Coordinates of C-alpha atoms in Angstrom, one line a residue:
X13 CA 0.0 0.0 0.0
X14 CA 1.1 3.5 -1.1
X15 CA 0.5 6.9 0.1
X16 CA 1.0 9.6 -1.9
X17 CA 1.9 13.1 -0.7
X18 CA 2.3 16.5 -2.1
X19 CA 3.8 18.8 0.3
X20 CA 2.5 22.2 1.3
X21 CA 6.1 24.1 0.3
X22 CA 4.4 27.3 -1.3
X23 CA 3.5 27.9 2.2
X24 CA 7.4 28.7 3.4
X25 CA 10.0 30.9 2.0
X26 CA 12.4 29.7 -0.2
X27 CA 15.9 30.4 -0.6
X28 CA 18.6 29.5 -3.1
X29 CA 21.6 30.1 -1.3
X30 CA 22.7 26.8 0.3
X31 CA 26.0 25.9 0.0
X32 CA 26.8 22.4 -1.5
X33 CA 28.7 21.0 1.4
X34 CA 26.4 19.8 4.0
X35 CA 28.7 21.3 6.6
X36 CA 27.0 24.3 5.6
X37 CA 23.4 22.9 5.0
X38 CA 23.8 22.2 8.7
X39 CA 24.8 25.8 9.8
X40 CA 22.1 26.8 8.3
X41 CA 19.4 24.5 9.7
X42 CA 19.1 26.6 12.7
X43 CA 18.3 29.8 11.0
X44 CA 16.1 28.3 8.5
X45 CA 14.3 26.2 12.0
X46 CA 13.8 30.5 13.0
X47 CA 12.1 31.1 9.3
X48 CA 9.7 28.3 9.7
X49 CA 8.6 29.1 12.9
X50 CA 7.3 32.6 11.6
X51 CA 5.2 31.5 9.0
X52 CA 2.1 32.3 9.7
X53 CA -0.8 29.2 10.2
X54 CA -3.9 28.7 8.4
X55 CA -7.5 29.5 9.6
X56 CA -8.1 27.7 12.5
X57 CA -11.1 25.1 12.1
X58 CA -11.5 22.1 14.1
X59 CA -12.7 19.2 12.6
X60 CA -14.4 16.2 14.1
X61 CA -13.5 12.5 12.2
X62 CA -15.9 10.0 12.5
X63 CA -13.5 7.6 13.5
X64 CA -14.1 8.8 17.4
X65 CA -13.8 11.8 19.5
X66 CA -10.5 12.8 18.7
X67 CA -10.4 16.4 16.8
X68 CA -8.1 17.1 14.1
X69 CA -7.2 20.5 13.5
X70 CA -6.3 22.4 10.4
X71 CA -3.8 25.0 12.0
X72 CA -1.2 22.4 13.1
X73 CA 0.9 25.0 14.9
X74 CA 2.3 22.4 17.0
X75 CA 3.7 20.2 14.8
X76 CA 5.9 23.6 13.6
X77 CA 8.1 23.4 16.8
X78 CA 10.6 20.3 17.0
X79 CA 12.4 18.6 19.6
X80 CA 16.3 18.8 20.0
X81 CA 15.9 14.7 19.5
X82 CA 14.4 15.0 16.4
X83 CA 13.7 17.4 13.4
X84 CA 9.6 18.5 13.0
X85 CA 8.7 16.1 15.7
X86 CA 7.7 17.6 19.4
X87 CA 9.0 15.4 22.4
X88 CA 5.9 13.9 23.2
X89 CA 5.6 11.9 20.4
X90 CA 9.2 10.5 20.8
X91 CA 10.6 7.8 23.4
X92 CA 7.4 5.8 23.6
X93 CA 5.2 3.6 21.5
X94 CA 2.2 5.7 19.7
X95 CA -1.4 4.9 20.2
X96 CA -3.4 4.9 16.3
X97 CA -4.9 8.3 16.9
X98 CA -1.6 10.0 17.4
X99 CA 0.3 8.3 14.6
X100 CA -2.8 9.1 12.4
X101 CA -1.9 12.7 14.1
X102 CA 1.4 12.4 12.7
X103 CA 1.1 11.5 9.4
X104 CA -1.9 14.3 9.0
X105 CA 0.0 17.1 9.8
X106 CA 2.3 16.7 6.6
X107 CA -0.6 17.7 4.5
X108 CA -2.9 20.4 3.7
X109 CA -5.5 18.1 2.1
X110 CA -6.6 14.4 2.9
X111 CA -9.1 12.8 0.7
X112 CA -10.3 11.0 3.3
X113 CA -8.7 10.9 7.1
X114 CA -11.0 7.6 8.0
X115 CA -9.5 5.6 5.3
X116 CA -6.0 6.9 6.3
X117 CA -6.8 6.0 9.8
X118 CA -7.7 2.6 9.1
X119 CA -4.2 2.1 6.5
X120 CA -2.3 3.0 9.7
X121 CA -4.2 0.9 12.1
X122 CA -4.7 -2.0 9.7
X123 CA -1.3 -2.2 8.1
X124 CA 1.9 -3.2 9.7
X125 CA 4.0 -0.9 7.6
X126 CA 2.4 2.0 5.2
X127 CA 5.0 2.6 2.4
X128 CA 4.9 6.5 1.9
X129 CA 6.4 7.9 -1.6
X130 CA 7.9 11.0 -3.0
X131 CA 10.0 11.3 -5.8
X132 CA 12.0 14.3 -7.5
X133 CA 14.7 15.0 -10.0
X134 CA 18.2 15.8 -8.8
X135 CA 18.6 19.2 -11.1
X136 CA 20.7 21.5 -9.1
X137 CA 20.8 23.3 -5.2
X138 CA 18.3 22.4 -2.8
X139 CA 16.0 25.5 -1.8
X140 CA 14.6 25.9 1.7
X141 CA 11.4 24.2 1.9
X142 CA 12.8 21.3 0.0
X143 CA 15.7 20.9 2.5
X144 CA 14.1 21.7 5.7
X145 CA 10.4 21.2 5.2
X146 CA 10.6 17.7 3.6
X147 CA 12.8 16.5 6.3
X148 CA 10.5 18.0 9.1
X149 CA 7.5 16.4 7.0
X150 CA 9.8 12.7 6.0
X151 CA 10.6 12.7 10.6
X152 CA 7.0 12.7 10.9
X153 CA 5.9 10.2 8.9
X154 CA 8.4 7.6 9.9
X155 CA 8.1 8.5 13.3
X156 CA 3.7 7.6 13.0
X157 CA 5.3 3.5 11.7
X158 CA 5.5 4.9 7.9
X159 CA 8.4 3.6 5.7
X160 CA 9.4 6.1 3.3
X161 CA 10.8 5.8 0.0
X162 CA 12.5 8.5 -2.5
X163 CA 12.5 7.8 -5.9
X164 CA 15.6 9.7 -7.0
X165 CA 14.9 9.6 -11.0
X166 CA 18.6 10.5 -12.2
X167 CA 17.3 9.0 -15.9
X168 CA 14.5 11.2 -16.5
X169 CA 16.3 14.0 -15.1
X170 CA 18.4 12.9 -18.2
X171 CA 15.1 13.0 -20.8
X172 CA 14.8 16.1 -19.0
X173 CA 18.2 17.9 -20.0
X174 CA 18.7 18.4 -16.4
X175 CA 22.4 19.7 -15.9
X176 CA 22.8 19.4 -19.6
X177 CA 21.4 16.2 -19.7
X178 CA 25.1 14.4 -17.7
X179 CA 24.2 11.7 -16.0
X180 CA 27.3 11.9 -13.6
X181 CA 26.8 15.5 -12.6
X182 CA 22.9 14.1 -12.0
X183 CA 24.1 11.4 -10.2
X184 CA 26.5 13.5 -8.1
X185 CA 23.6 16.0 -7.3
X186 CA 21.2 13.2 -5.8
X187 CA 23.9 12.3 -3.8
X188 CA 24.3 16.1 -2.5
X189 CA 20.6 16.2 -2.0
X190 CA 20.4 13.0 0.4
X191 CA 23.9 14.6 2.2
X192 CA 21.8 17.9 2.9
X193 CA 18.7 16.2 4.3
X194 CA 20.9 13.8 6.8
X195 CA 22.8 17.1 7.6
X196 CA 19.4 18.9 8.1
X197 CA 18.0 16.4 10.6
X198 CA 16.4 14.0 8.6
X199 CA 16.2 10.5 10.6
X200 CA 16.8 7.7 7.4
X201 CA 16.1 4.4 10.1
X202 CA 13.3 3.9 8.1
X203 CA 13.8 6.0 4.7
X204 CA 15.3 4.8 1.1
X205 CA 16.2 6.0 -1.7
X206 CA 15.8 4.0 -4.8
X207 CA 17.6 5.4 -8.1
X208 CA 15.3 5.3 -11.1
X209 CA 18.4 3.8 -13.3
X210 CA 19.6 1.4 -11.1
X211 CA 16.2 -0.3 -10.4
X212 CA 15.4 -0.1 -14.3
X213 CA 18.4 -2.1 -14.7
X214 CA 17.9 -4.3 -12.4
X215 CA 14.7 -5.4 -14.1
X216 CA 15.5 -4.4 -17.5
X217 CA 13.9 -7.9 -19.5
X218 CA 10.6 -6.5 -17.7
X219 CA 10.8 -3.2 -18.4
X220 CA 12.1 -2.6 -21.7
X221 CA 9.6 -4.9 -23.4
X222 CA 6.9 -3.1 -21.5
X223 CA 7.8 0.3 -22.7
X224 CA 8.2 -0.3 -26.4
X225 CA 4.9 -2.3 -26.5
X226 CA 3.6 0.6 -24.8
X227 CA 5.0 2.9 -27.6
X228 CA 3.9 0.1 -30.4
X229 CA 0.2 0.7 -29.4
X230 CA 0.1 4.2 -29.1
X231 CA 1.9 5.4 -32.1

């Protein structure tokens, strides 16, 4: 089972002037941690689920402040096992939008390990909301049980003409983009990151024959 996320960034400044080394993505964390928490919340509106009595609601204020243990995630969620409700707390605060929070509730209470995916193309410095934000958001998730994978696609980055279309200098920007989020605070116990060309490769007989009969019947 897969959730899909797409994370509220146009909410928080971004920047473009992070340094490649993660020594400085680091330095920076704190001031960035200082940016975040003056963005200012939505609309408070509380909203019972029908799943109980717990309320859910849409100003997640609280979720903004982190612990010194971990990135995004207040202490009270850390150092103990979570009950349903608060890892279904967890894993709602990433989003501005949930299709529907009762089925979400049940994937978490139902399934012994909810496989959450994002994936992006490495194409040049990480800005703040991608660096900062996404880890905050990645902490919470695996801290509510999730698993979460990162599809880094180096190869359409290529189709793309990313960074001229190199494949090494793609491939050597992924890697700077997973160095920044482990330097920012993101926790990877439970994260991956699986490279669009080497898992095409690894099933190439599969996949190959699939995409040209693909292109055979719709051309």
């Amino acid at each position: 089972f897969f959730f899909f996320f797409s994370f509220p960034f146009s909410r928080f400044p971004h920047s473009t002037s992070m340094s490649d080394s993660s020594d400085a993505a680091a330095a920076s964390s704190s001031a960035a941690a200082a940016d975040v928490a003056d963005v200012a919340s939505p609309a408070t509106e509380e909203v019972t689920q029908s799943f109980g009595t717990m309320k859910i609601a849409s100003e997640f204020e609280v979720f903004f402040r982190g612990s010194p243990q971990m990135l995004g995630v207040p202490n009270e969620f850390i150092g103990r096992d979570l009950s349903v409700d608060e890892r279904f707390l967890l894993a709602r605060s990433v989003a501005e939008e949930c299709l529907k929070d009762e089925e979400l509730r049940m994937l978490i209470e139902k399934k012994p390990e909810v496989i959450c995916y994002d994936g992006f193309e490495p194409s040049g410095r990480m800005h703040l909301a991608q660096g900062i934000i996404k880890a905050m958001y990645v902490n919470r998730l695996t801290q509510a049980g999730c698993k979460f994978i990162f599809w880094v696609a180096d190869w359409f980055a290529m189709l793309n003409n990313k960074l001229d279309g190199d494949l090494k200098k793609i491939r050597k920007v992924g890697e700077y983009m997973i160095e920044v989020w482990k330097a920012t605070g993101m926790r990877l116990e439970n994260v991956e990151f699986v490279w669009s060309s080497d898992a095409i490769n690894s099933r190439a007989g599969e996949y190959w024959p699939l995409v040209m009969d693909i292109a055979r019947k719709n051309s």
